[in-house]
Amino acid sequence: MNILILGNGGREHTFCWKLSQSAQKPNLFIAPGNAGTAQLGTNIDINPTDLEAVATAVSSHAIDLILVGPEAPLVAGVHDHIANHPTLSHVPVIGPKEEAAQLEGSKAYAKAFMERHNIPTAPYKQFDAQSLNDGLAYLETIPAPYVLKADGLAAGKGVLIIHELEEAKTALIDMLANKKFGAASEQVVIEGFLDGIELSCFVLTDGESHVTFPFAKDYKRIGEGDTGLNTGGMGAVSPVPFNDAFFKQKIQDRIITPTMQGLKKDQLDFVGFVFIGLIRVGDDPFVIEYNVRMGDPETQVVLPRIQNDMAALLLATGEKRLHEVTLQISDQAAATVVGVAGGYPEAYEKGKAISGLTGDGLIFQAGAAQVDNQIVTNGGRVLAATGFGADVQEALTAAYSNLSNISFEGMYFRKDLGFDL
Ligand code: AMP
Ligand code: GLY
């Protein structure tokens, strides 16, 4: 079985690691991949949003299944491209088609979906350049802080939370009139601020049935105590200690079930991962956002806790046989700590030699490339060290101990993960 994985992050390395343990011993191809994925399969040097190049790779490597890691190829329509292809339409793609990928690609689309299907989320209104004055007037009617979201994909930077009214108005003008985030901010969603603690839910669906993966919590800010700039994610833990059985049931009844029913009612034929960003406000769950893929670095703690054969699980999804599958989840907790390049998420250097990769700890590489015989840094988030334990605190201790073997010039990581649990 030949599997093509699109992407080049720690998430994709983790999928390769898990798939390489499958009984079917699949051949893995990763486009474009990184130094970690190259150890488990064949990297293909193409851009995953170049749909024609993806189709060519699928043909030339006789690919049986495609797993899409990041959102960009999905929003660009990679699933539709393969499904409509004259000779490749039989190849299952794990990841939704372009229309359903709008759940991540457009905040306004996602909010309308939630409103239509009565899924709890913050109240909102959307504005464009024509209705800028209405937007400014709306800001005057709602309490601070103000949550402004660029509608489109903005590399995780499109959400602004602003405490002062005048500053919020200026930001709205910047986004709508001055196109601060380019086409992504041609529309802006203004929504109510939700005060609570966040957690992430991952549902794998074949369009009919679904399985719920272990919950996780990630740490997005660069600084300790959740301060400073947003990043792609500095670490994660699974399970989430405050997500007890009672709260999980609320998430199932109020959010997962109506989301799955909504996808069907809207005839979106969603095949892939629905990543639901949740916030617990008091005792109630609300949706902050949908993503249409697994999280990174949440994957680095979620997949190691799943005991099923991953190739069989993905194939069952692609063949719409997910109802046959029962998920087996380990009782062990997992934690991952991301080592980043000094300066990230702002400017940083690349090409620093990474040492300590040959130990037995589970290290998932992300911004790492092989140059001659040396693995060097090649991105902001360089790698993630995962550890396990009887509970999250023990898992964190194991993850930190694992990361302590690794070094590269300028390496930074957060030392306080789990501080809020
Ligand atoms: P998003 O890209 O929609 O996930 O937003 C990025 C981050 O902004 C989230 O992870 C939250 O921490 C924060 N955020 C987004 N929407 C809200 C909201 N309505 N209330 C409070 N915080 C929010
Ligand atoms: N860790 C958050 C994300 O993958 O979007």
mmCIF file of C-alpha atoms in Angstrom, residues 37-405:
data_model
loop_
_atom_site.group_PDB
_atom_site.id
_atom_site.type_symbol
_atom_site.label_atom_id
_atom_site.label_comp_id
_atom_site.label_asym_id
_atom_site.label_seq_id
_atom_site.Cartn_x
_atom_site.Cartn_y
_atom_site.Cartn_z
ATOM 1 C CA THR A 37 9.866 12.032 7.334
ATOM 2 C CA ALA A 38 12.812 11.198 5.056
ATOM 3 C CA GLN A 39 13.865 8.551 7.595
ATOM 4 C CA LEU A 40 10.513 6.763 7.270
ATOM 5 C CA GLY A 41 9.634 7.256 3.619
ATOM 6 C CA THR A 42 10.412 9.107 0.414
ATOM 7 C CA ASN A 43 10.186 12.880 0.335
ATOM 8 C CA ILE A 44 8.873 14.363 -2.899
ATOM 9 C CA ASP A 45 9.955 17.922 -3.527
ATOM 10 C CA ILE A 46 6.711 19.535 -4.640
ATOM 11 C CA ASN A 47 4.472 22.237 -3.248
ATOM 12 C CA PRO A 48 1.319 20.553 -1.879
ATOM 13 C CA THR A 49 -0.866 23.396 -3.181
ATOM 14 C CA ASP A 50 0.384 22.725 -6.740
ATOM 15 C CA LEU A 51 -2.527 20.431 -7.559
ATOM 16 C CA GLU A 52 -1.179 19.265 -10.913
ATOM 17 C CA ALA A 53 2.144 18.322 -9.277
ATOM 18 C CA VAL A 54 0.257 16.385 -6.580
ATOM 19 C CA ALA A 55 -1.730 14.489 -9.239
ATOM 20 C CA THR A 56 1.483 13.644 -11.104
ATOM 21 C CA ALA A 57 3.037 12.299 -7.888
ATOM 22 C CA VAL A 58 -0.075 10.201 -7.197
ATOM 23 C CA SER A 59 0.163 8.635 -10.670
ATOM 24 C CA SER A 60 3.886 8.078 -10.762
ATOM 25 C CA HIS A 61 4.063 6.473 -7.305
ATOM 26 C CA ALA A 62 0.843 4.442 -7.705
ATOM 27 C CA ILE A 63 -0.596 6.041 -4.560
ATOM 28 C CA ASP A 64 -3.504 4.190 -2.884
ATOM 29 C CA LEU A 65 -4.441 6.823 -0.290
ATOM 30 C CA ILE A 66 -3.725 10.530 0.234
ATOM 31 C CA LEU A 67 -3.611 12.101 3.687
ATOM 32 C CA VAL A 68 -3.627 15.897 3.674
ATOM 33 C CA GLY A 69 -1.790 17.377 6.677
ATOM 34 C CA PRO A 70 -2.224 21.169 6.420
ATOM 35 C CA GLU A 71 -5.259 23.244 5.425
ATOM 36 C CA ALA A 72 -3.833 25.110 2.426
ATOM 37 C CA PRO A 73 -4.071 22.248 -0.124
ATOM 38 C CA LEU A 74 -7.621 21.478 1.072
ATOM 39 C CA VAL A 75 -8.749 25.084 0.731
ATOM 40 C CA ALA A 76 -7.060 25.064 -2.708
ATOM 41 C CA GLY A 77 -9.224 22.067 -3.664
ATOM 42 C CA VAL A 78 -6.785 19.150 -3.729
ATOM 43 C CA HIS A 79 -9.538 16.652 -2.878
ATOM 44 C CA ASP A 80 -11.765 17.924 -5.711
ATOM 45 C CA HIS A 81 -8.810 17.858 -8.110
ATOM 46 C CA ILE A 82 -8.130 14.175 -7.414
ATOM 47 C CA ALA A 83 -11.849 13.244 -7.321
ATOM 48 C CA ASN A 84 -12.444 14.914 -10.710
ATOM 49 C CA HIS A 85 -9.241 13.597 -12.279
ATOM 50 C CA PRO A 86 -9.779 11.319 -15.310
ATOM 51 C CA THR A 87 -7.560 8.504 -13.966
ATOM 52 C CA LEU A 88 -7.218 9.154 -10.199
ATOM 53 C CA SER A 89 -10.798 9.559 -9.000
ATOM 54 C CA HIS A 90 -10.652 6.164 -7.218
ATOM 55 C CA VAL A 91 -7.858 7.291 -4.861
ATOM 56 C CA PRO A 92 -9.311 8.159 -1.434
ATOM 57 C CA VAL A 93 -8.332 11.537 -0.015
ATOM 58 C CA ILE A 94 -8.433 12.073 3.754
ATOM 59 C CA GLY A 95 -9.367 15.731 3.990
ATOM 60 C CA PRO A 96 -12.525 17.563 2.864
ATOM 61 C CA LYS A 97 -13.340 19.040 -0.516
ATOM 62 C CA GLU A 98 -12.943 22.755 -1.198
ATOM 63 C CA GLU A 99 -16.489 23.709 -0.162
ATOM 64 C CA ALA A 100 -16.292 22.022 3.262
ATOM 65 C CA ALA A 101 -12.714 23.259 3.774
ATOM 66 C CA GLN A 102 -14.315 26.720 4.011
ATOM 67 C CA LEU A 103 -15.101 25.758 7.610
ATOM 68 C CA GLU A 104 -11.450 26.657 8.199
ATOM 69 C CA GLY A 105 -10.863 28.867 5.154
ATOM 70 C CA SER A 106 -13.590 31.388 6.024
ATOM 71 C CA LYS A 107 -14.526 32.484 9.533
ATOM 72 C CA ALA A 108 -17.832 33.866 8.208
ATOM 73 C CA TYR A 109 -18.659 30.512 6.566
ATOM 74 C CA ALA A 110 -17.918 28.693 9.843
ATOM 75 C CA LYS A 111 -20.005 31.118 11.905
ATOM 76 C CA ALA A 112 -22.959 30.783 9.509
ATOM 77 C CA PHE A 113 -22.647 26.977 9.737
ATOM 78 C CA MET A 114 -22.741 27.123 13.536
ATOM 79 C CA GLU A 115 -25.670 29.527 13.551
ATOM 80 C CA ARG A 116 -27.607 27.356 11.061
ATOM 81 C CA HIS A 117 -27.080 24.205 13.136
ATOM 82 C CA ASN A 118 -27.503 25.733 16.613
ATOM 83 C CA ILE A 119 -23.955 25.038 17.692
ATOM 84 C CA PRO A 120 -22.886 27.139 20.696
ATOM 85 C CA THR A 121 -20.389 29.854 19.731
ATOM 86 C CA ALA A 122 -19.860 33.567 20.421
ATOM 87 C CA PRO A 123 -22.448 35.918 18.844
ATOM 88 C CA TYR A 124 -21.063 37.680 15.750
ATOM 89 C CA LYS A 125 -21.592 40.005 12.821
ATOM 90 C CA GLN A 126 -19.622 40.243 9.603
ATOM 91 C CA PHE A 127 -18.571 43.357 7.699
ATOM 92 C CA ASP A 128 -16.826 44.281 4.451
ATOM 93 C CA ALA A 129 -15.403 47.536 3.049
ATOM 94 C CA GLN A 130 -18.910 48.707 2.025
ATOM 95 C CA SER A 131 -20.291 48.186 5.527
ATOM 96 C CA LEU A 132 -17.240 49.553 7.383
ATOM 97 C CA ASN A 133 -19.284 52.350 8.988
ATOM 98 C CA ASP A 134 -21.832 49.830 10.262
ATOM 99 C CA GLY A 135 -18.921 47.842 11.722
ATOM 100 C CA LEU A 136 -17.555 50.907 13.505
ATOM 101 C CA ALA A 137 -21.025 51.660 14.893
ATOM 102 C CA TYR A 138 -21.435 48.005 15.963
ATOM 103 C CA LEU A 139 -18.204 48.150 17.969
ATOM 104 C CA GLU A 140 -19.709 51.019 19.994
ATOM 105 C CA THR A 141 -22.629 48.820 21.022
ATOM 106 C CA ILE A 142 -20.672 45.833 22.375
ATOM 107 C CA PRO A 143 -18.504 45.482 25.479
ATOM 108 C CA ALA A 144 -14.696 45.199 25.416
ATOM 109 C CA PRO A 145 -12.573 43.252 24.714
ATOM 110 C CA TYR A 146 -13.245 43.283 20.975
ATOM 111 C CA VAL A 147 -12.539 40.144 18.920
ATOM 112 C CA LEU A 148 -11.806 40.952 15.249
ATOM 113 C CA LYS A 149 -11.170 38.099 12.836
ATOM 114 C CA ALA A 150 -9.950 38.343 9.264
ATOM 115 C CA ASP A 151 -12.293 36.059 7.348
ATOM 116 C CA GLY A 152 -9.667 34.152 5.357
ATOM 117 C CA LEU A 153 -6.486 32.217 6.094
ATOM 118 C CA ALA A 154 -3.894 34.550 7.616
ATOM 119 C CA ALA A 155 -1.222 32.156 8.925
ATOM 120 C CA GLY A 156 -2.641 32.261 12.454
ATOM 121 C CA LYS A 157 -2.246 36.049 12.674
ATOM 122 C CA GLY A 158 -5.721 37.135 11.593
ATOM 123 C CA VAL A 159 -7.397 37.205 15.023
ATOM 124 C CA LEU A 160 -7.052 40.400 17.066
ATOM 125 C CA ILE A 161 -8.264 40.769 20.653
ATOM 126 C CA ILE A 162 -8.307 44.452 21.567
ATOM 127 C CA HIS A 163 -9.246 46.106 24.844
ATOM 128 C CA GLU A 164 -9.688 49.764 23.787
ATOM 129 C CA LEU A 165 -12.594 50.873 21.589
ATOM 130 C CA GLU A 166 -10.565 53.420 19.575
ATOM 131 C CA GLU A 167 -7.861 50.855 18.914
ATOM 132 C CA ALA A 168 -10.469 48.331 17.790
ATOM 133 C CA LYS A 169 -11.938 50.872 15.364
ATOM 134 C CA THR A 170 -8.506 51.623 13.919
ATOM 135 C CA ALA A 171 -7.862 47.890 13.522
ATOM 136 C CA LEU A 172 -11.185 47.416 11.718
ATOM 137 C CA ILE A 173 -10.327 50.265 9.322
ATOM 138 C CA ASP A 174 -6.862 48.732 8.765
ATOM 139 C CA MET A 175 -8.354 45.360 7.956
ATOM 140 C CA LEU A 176 -11.247 46.445 5.740
ATOM 141 C CA ALA A 177 -10.095 49.693 4.115
ATOM 142 C CA ASN A 178 -6.317 49.111 4.106
ATOM 143 C CA LYS A 179 -6.476 45.315 3.560
ATOM 144 C CA LYS A 180 -4.060 44.651 6.425
ATOM 145 C CA PHE A 181 -4.243 40.894 5.795
ATOM 146 C CA GLY A 182 -4.689 41.204 2.026
ATOM 147 C CA ALA A 183 -7.620 39.305 0.557
ATOM 148 C CA ALA A 184 -8.039 37.469 3.892
ATOM 149 C CA SER A 185 -9.419 40.637 5.496
ATOM 150 C CA GLU A 186 -11.814 41.707 2.740
ATOM 151 C CA GLN A 187 -14.392 40.496 5.226
ATOM 152 C CA VAL A 188 -14.083 40.719 9.006
ATOM 153 C CA VAL A 189 -16.021 38.864 11.660
ATOM 154 C CA ILE A 190 -16.531 40.742 14.930
ATOM 155 C CA GLU A 191 -17.545 38.396 17.706
ATOM 156 C CA GLY A 192 -18.200 38.395 21.425
ATOM 157 C CA PHE A 193 -15.285 37.665 23.757
ATOM 158 C CA LEU A 194 -15.468 34.313 25.557
ATOM 159 C CA ASP A 195 -13.594 34.072 28.837
ATOM 160 C CA GLY A 196 -12.469 30.561 29.677
ATOM 161 C CA ILE A 197 -9.942 27.790 29.115
ATOM 162 C CA GLU A 198 -9.398 26.257 25.673
ATOM 163 C CA LEU A 199 -9.164 22.634 24.562
ATOM 164 C CA SER A 200 -9.144 20.829 21.221
ATOM 165 C CA CYS A 201 -11.384 18.063 19.969
ATOM 166 C CA PHE A 202 -10.542 15.905 16.927
ATOM 167 C CA VAL A 203 -13.173 13.961 15.044
ATOM 168 C CA LEU A 204 -12.369 11.662 12.131
ATOM 169 C CA THR A 205 -15.345 11.159 9.832
ATOM 170 C CA ASP A 206 -16.044 9.277 6.604
ATOM 171 C CA GLY A 207 -19.127 11.404 5.938
ATOM 172 C CA GLU A 208 -21.459 8.942 7.697
ATOM 173 C CA SER A 209 -19.835 7.675 10.902
ATOM 174 C CA HIS A 210 -17.200 9.283 13.044
ATOM 175 C CA VAL A 211 -14.725 8.450 15.774
ATOM 176 C CA THR A 212 -13.578 10.963 18.376
ATOM 177 C CA PHE A 213 -9.839 11.014 18.956
ATOM 178 C CA PRO A 214 -8.351 11.848 22.360
ATOM 179 C CA PHE A 215 -8.785 15.491 23.392
ATOM 180 C CA ALA A 216 -5.724 17.710 23.695
ATOM 181 C CA LYS A 217 -4.730 21.156 24.841
ATOM 182 C CA ASP A 218 -2.085 23.195 23.080
ATOM 183 C CA TYR A 219 -0.058 26.209 24.144
ATOM 184 C CA LYS A 220 -0.058 28.849 21.415
ATOM 185 C CA ARG A 221 1.783 31.807 22.919
ATOM 186 C CA ILE A 222 5.554 32.138 22.701
ATOM 187 C CA GLY A 223 6.012 33.291 26.309
ATOM 188 C CA GLU A 224 5.594 31.607 29.655
ATOM 189 C CA GLY A 225 2.274 32.134 31.390
ATOM 190 C CA ASP A 226 0.640 32.336 27.930
ATOM 191 C CA THR A 227 2.097 35.746 27.110
ATOM 192 C CA GLY A 228 3.580 37.307 23.979
ATOM 193 C CA LEU A 229 2.947 36.567 20.323
ATOM 194 C CA ASN A 230 0.878 33.717 18.951
ATOM 195 C CA THR A 231 2.787 30.819 17.407
ATOM 196 C CA GLY A 232 1.814 27.670 15.566
ATOM 197 C CA GLY A 233 1.934 25.933 18.965
ATOM 198 C CA MET A 234 4.655 25.527 21.588
ATOM 199 C CA GLY A 235 3.506 22.251 23.086
ATOM 200 C CA ALA A 236 0.487 20.144 23.912
ATOM 201 C CA VAL A 237 -0.890 17.640 26.386
ATOM 202 C CA SER A 238 -3.452 14.844 26.154
ATOM 203 C CA PRO A 239 -5.785 14.039 27.851
ATOM 204 C CA VAL A 240 -7.105 17.369 29.138
ATOM 205 C CA PRO A 241 -7.447 17.088 32.928
ATOM 206 C CA PHE A 242 -10.451 19.409 33.292
ATOM 207 C CA ASN A 243 -12.376 17.596 30.539
ATOM 208 C CA ASP A 244 -14.258 15.163 32.772
ATOM 209 C CA ALA A 245 -16.904 12.666 31.617
ATOM 210 C CA PHE A 246 -19.723 15.124 32.326
ATOM 211 C CA PHE A 247 -18.138 17.897 30.248
ATOM 212 C CA LYS A 248 -17.244 15.463 27.445
ATOM 213 C CA GLN A 249 -20.883 14.455 27.220
ATOM 214 C CA LYS A 250 -21.873 18.110 26.799
ATOM 215 C CA ILE A 251 -19.312 18.440 23.999
ATOM 216 C CA GLN A 252 -20.709 15.329 22.320
ATOM 217 C CA ASP A 253 -24.363 16.376 22.613
ATOM 218 C CA ARG A 254 -24.095 20.106 21.953
ATOM 219 C CA ILE A 255 -21.174 20.257 19.539
ATOM 220 C CA ILE A 256 -19.956 17.013 17.933
ATOM 221 C CA THR A 257 -23.382 15.536 17.157
ATOM 222 C CA PRO A 258 -24.854 18.744 15.676
ATOM 223 C CA THR A 259 -21.627 19.362 13.745
ATOM 224 C CA MET A 260 -21.772 15.886 12.171
ATOM 225 C CA GLN A 261 -25.499 16.292 11.446
ATOM 226 C CA GLY A 262 -24.874 19.764 10.028
ATOM 227 C CA LEU A 263 -22.241 18.448 7.607
ATOM 228 C CA LYS A 264 -24.786 15.900 6.377
ATOM 229 C CA LYS A 265 -27.718 18.314 6.178
ATOM 230 C CA ASP A 266 -25.546 20.683 4.161
ATOM 231 C CA GLN A 267 -24.490 17.716 1.969
ATOM 232 C CA LEU A 268 -20.826 18.501 2.458
ATOM 233 C CA ASP A 269 -19.748 14.824 2.294
ATOM 234 C CA PHE A 270 -16.901 15.558 4.693
ATOM 235 C CA VAL A 271 -14.161 12.913 4.728
ATOM 236 C CA GLY A 272 -11.313 13.712 7.095
ATOM 237 C CA PHE A 273 -10.542 15.404 10.370
ATOM 238 C CA VAL A 274 -12.738 18.027 11.974
ATOM 239 C CA PHE A 275 -10.623 19.807 14.566
ATOM 240 C CA ILE A 276 -12.940 21.713 16.873
ATOM 241 C CA GLY A 277 -11.297 24.482 18.878
ATOM 242 C CA LEU A 278 -13.345 24.700 22.070
ATOM 243 C CA ILE A 279 -13.458 26.961 25.083
ATOM 244 C CA ARG A 280 -14.944 26.086 28.457
ATOM 245 C CA VAL A 281 -16.853 29.056 29.836
ATOM 246 C CA GLY A 282 -18.082 28.221 33.316
ATOM 247 C CA ASP A 283 -19.417 24.715 32.817
ATOM 248 C CA ASP A 284 -20.347 25.057 29.148
ATOM 249 C CA PRO A 285 -18.444 24.346 25.928
ATOM 250 C CA PHE A 286 -18.414 26.828 23.006
ATOM 251 C CA VAL A 287 -16.762 26.566 19.594
ATOM 252 C CA ILE A 288 -13.977 29.082 18.940
ATOM 253 C CA GLU A 289 -13.168 27.751 15.484
ATOM 254 C CA TYR A 290 -13.194 24.786 13.155
ATOM 255 C CA ASN A 291 -10.126 23.451 11.378
ATOM 256 C CA VAL A 292 -10.336 20.767 8.724
ATOM 257 C CA ARG A 293 -7.184 18.832 9.602
ATOM 258 C CA MET A 294 -5.310 17.567 12.640
ATOM 259 C CA GLY A 295 -3.581 20.075 14.906
ATOM 260 C CA ASP A 296 0.140 20.611 15.138
ATOM 261 C CA PRO A 297 1.558 19.937 17.768
ATOM 262 C CA GLU A 298 -1.595 18.206 19.092
ATOM 263 C CA THR A 299 -0.990 15.299 16.692
ATOM 264 C CA GLN A 300 2.287 14.632 18.511
ATOM 265 C CA VAL A 301 0.311 13.743 21.670
ATOM 266 C CA VAL A 302 -2.910 12.407 20.161
ATOM 267 C CA LEU A 303 -1.587 9.775 17.729
ATOM 268 C CA PRO A 304 0.739 8.083 20.231
ATOM 269 C CA ARG A 305 -2.313 7.460 22.463
ATOM 270 C CA ILE A 306 -4.248 5.707 19.679
ATOM 271 C CA GLN A 307 -3.626 1.978 19.599
ATOM 272 C CA ASN A 308 -5.406 1.192 16.320
ATOM 273 C CA ASP A 309 -3.522 0.424 13.149
ATOM 274 C CA MET A 310 -3.367 3.880 11.505
ATOM 275 C CA ALA A 311 -3.240 2.645 7.892
ATOM 276 C CA ALA A 312 -6.321 0.488 8.519
ATOM 277 C CA LEU A 313 -8.078 3.410 10.211
ATOM 278 C CA LEU A 314 -7.389 5.829 7.348
ATOM 279 C CA LEU A 315 -8.323 3.237 4.726
ATOM 280 C CA ALA A 316 -11.620 2.528 6.532
ATOM 281 C CA THR A 317 -12.259 6.291 6.469
ATOM 282 C CA GLY A 318 -11.466 6.594 2.770
ATOM 283 C CA GLU A 319 -13.667 3.579 1.964
ATOM 284 C CA LYS A 320 -16.540 4.809 4.179
ATOM 285 C CA ARG A 321 -16.259 1.833 6.552
ATOM 286 C CA LEU A 322 -15.546 3.789 9.715
ATOM 287 C CA HIS A 323 -18.615 2.236 11.389
ATOM 288 C CA GLU A 324 -16.584 -1.003 11.520
ATOM 289 C CA VAL A 325 -13.899 0.598 13.671
ATOM 290 C CA THR A 326 -13.690 0.915 17.444
ATOM 291 C CA LEU A 327 -11.039 3.286 18.628
ATOM 292 C CA GLN A 328 -8.622 1.929 21.252
ATOM 293 C CA ILE A 329 -7.053 4.652 23.364
ATOM 294 C CA SER A 330 -4.169 4.265 25.786
ATOM 295 C CA ASP A 331 -4.691 5.295 29.419
ATOM 296 C CA GLN A 332 -1.249 6.851 29.393
ATOM 297 C CA ALA A 333 -1.019 10.613 29.203
ATOM 298 C CA ALA A 334 1.230 12.241 26.591
ATOM 299 C CA ALA A 335 2.905 15.644 26.448
ATOM 300 C CA THR A 336 5.015 17.308 23.801
ATOM 301 C CA VAL A 337 7.350 20.308 24.037
ATOM 302 C CA VAL A 338 8.315 22.200 20.892
ATOM 303 C CA GLY A 339 11.885 23.441 20.474
ATOM 304 C CA VAL A 340 11.908 26.593 18.317
ATOM 305 C CA ALA A 341 14.563 28.738 16.661
ATOM 306 C CA GLY A 342 15.629 31.810 18.656
ATOM 307 C CA GLY A 343 13.550 34.808 17.526
ATOM 308 C CA TYR A 344 10.534 32.768 16.348
ATOM 309 C CA PRO A 345 7.707 33.713 15.677
ATOM 310 C CA GLU A 346 9.475 36.799 14.356
ATOM 311 C CA ALA A 347 12.690 36.677 12.296
ATOM 312 C CA TYR A 348 15.001 33.722 13.040
ATOM 313 C CA GLU A 349 18.008 32.013 11.496
ATOM 314 C CA LYS A 350 18.141 28.626 9.814
ATOM 315 C CA GLY A 351 20.887 26.106 9.176
ATOM 316 C CA LYS A 352 21.964 25.436 12.791
ATOM 317 C CA ALA A 353 23.229 21.901 13.431
ATOM 318 C CA ILE A 354 20.872 19.860 15.650
ATOM 319 C CA SER A 355 22.507 17.445 18.067
ATOM 320 C CA GLY A 356 21.060 14.666 20.204
ATOM 321 C CA LEU A 357 18.649 13.198 17.652
ATOM 322 C CA THR A 358 20.007 9.667 17.925
ATOM 323 C CA GLY A 359 18.675 8.899 21.443
ATOM 324 C CA ASP A 360 15.643 6.645 22.141
ATOM 325 C CA GLY A 361 13.231 9.501 22.942
ATOM 326 C CA LEU A 362 10.350 10.216 20.603
ATOM 327 C CA ILE A 363 11.386 13.331 18.655
ATOM 328 C CA PHE A 364 9.171 14.597 15.851
ATOM 329 C CA GLN A 365 10.977 16.852 13.422
ATOM 330 C CA ALA A 366 9.340 19.871 11.801
ATOM 331 C CA GLY A 367 11.604 22.694 10.592
ATOM 332 C CA ALA A 368 14.542 20.336 10.078
ATOM 333 C CA ALA A 369 16.437 19.471 6.905
ATOM 334 C CA GLN A 370 19.312 17.171 6.111
ATOM 335 C CA VAL A 371 22.356 18.858 4.579
ATOM 336 C CA ASP A 372 25.132 16.386 3.747
ATOM 337 C CA ASN A 373 25.343 14.198 6.842
ATOM 338 C CA GLN A 374 23.949 16.725 9.297
ATOM 339 C CA ILE A 375 20.389 17.551 10.285
ATOM 340 C CA VAL A 376 20.027 21.319 10.565
ATOM 341 C CA THR A 377 17.272 23.744 11.504
ATOM 342 C CA ASN A 378 15.104 24.818 8.585
ATOM 343 C CA GLY A 379 12.096 26.547 10.161
ATOM 344 C CA GLY A 380 10.753 28.286 13.257
ATOM 345 C CA ARG A 381 9.274 25.307 15.032
ATOM 346 C CA VAL A 382 12.170 22.885 14.701
ATOM 347 C CA LEU A 383 11.042 19.740 16.526
ATOM 348 C CA ALA A 384 8.806 18.385 19.265
ATOM 349 C CA ALA A 385 9.826 16.012 22.064
ATOM 350 C CA THR A 386 7.025 13.747 23.292
ATOM 351 C CA GLY A 387 6.914 11.919 26.627
ATOM 352 C CA PHE A 388 4.439 9.679 28.433
ATOM 353 C CA GLY A 389 3.337 9.151 32.010
ATOM 354 C CA ALA A 390 0.522 8.075 34.276
ATOM 355 C CA ASP A 391 -0.825 11.625 34.214
ATOM 356 C CA VAL A 392 -0.149 14.850 32.346
ATOM 357 C CA GLN A 393 2.401 16.119 34.888
ATOM 358 C CA GLU A 394 4.421 12.905 34.605
ATOM 359 C CA ALA A 395 4.170 13.036 30.832
ATOM 360 C CA LEU A 396 5.436 16.623 30.863
ATOM 361 C CA THR A 397 8.400 15.614 33.016
ATOM 362 C CA ALA A 398 9.198 12.839 30.533
ATOM 363 C CA ALA A 399 8.842 15.207 27.548
ATOM 364 C CA TYR A 400 11.178 17.791 29.128
ATOM 365 C CA SER A 401 13.683 15.078 29.946
ATOM 366 C CA ASN A 402 13.493 13.881 26.322
ATOM 367 C CA LEU A 403 14.007 17.422 24.984
ATOM 368 C CA SER A 404 17.007 17.940 27.283
ATOM 369 C CA ASN A 405 19.036 15.630 24.998
#
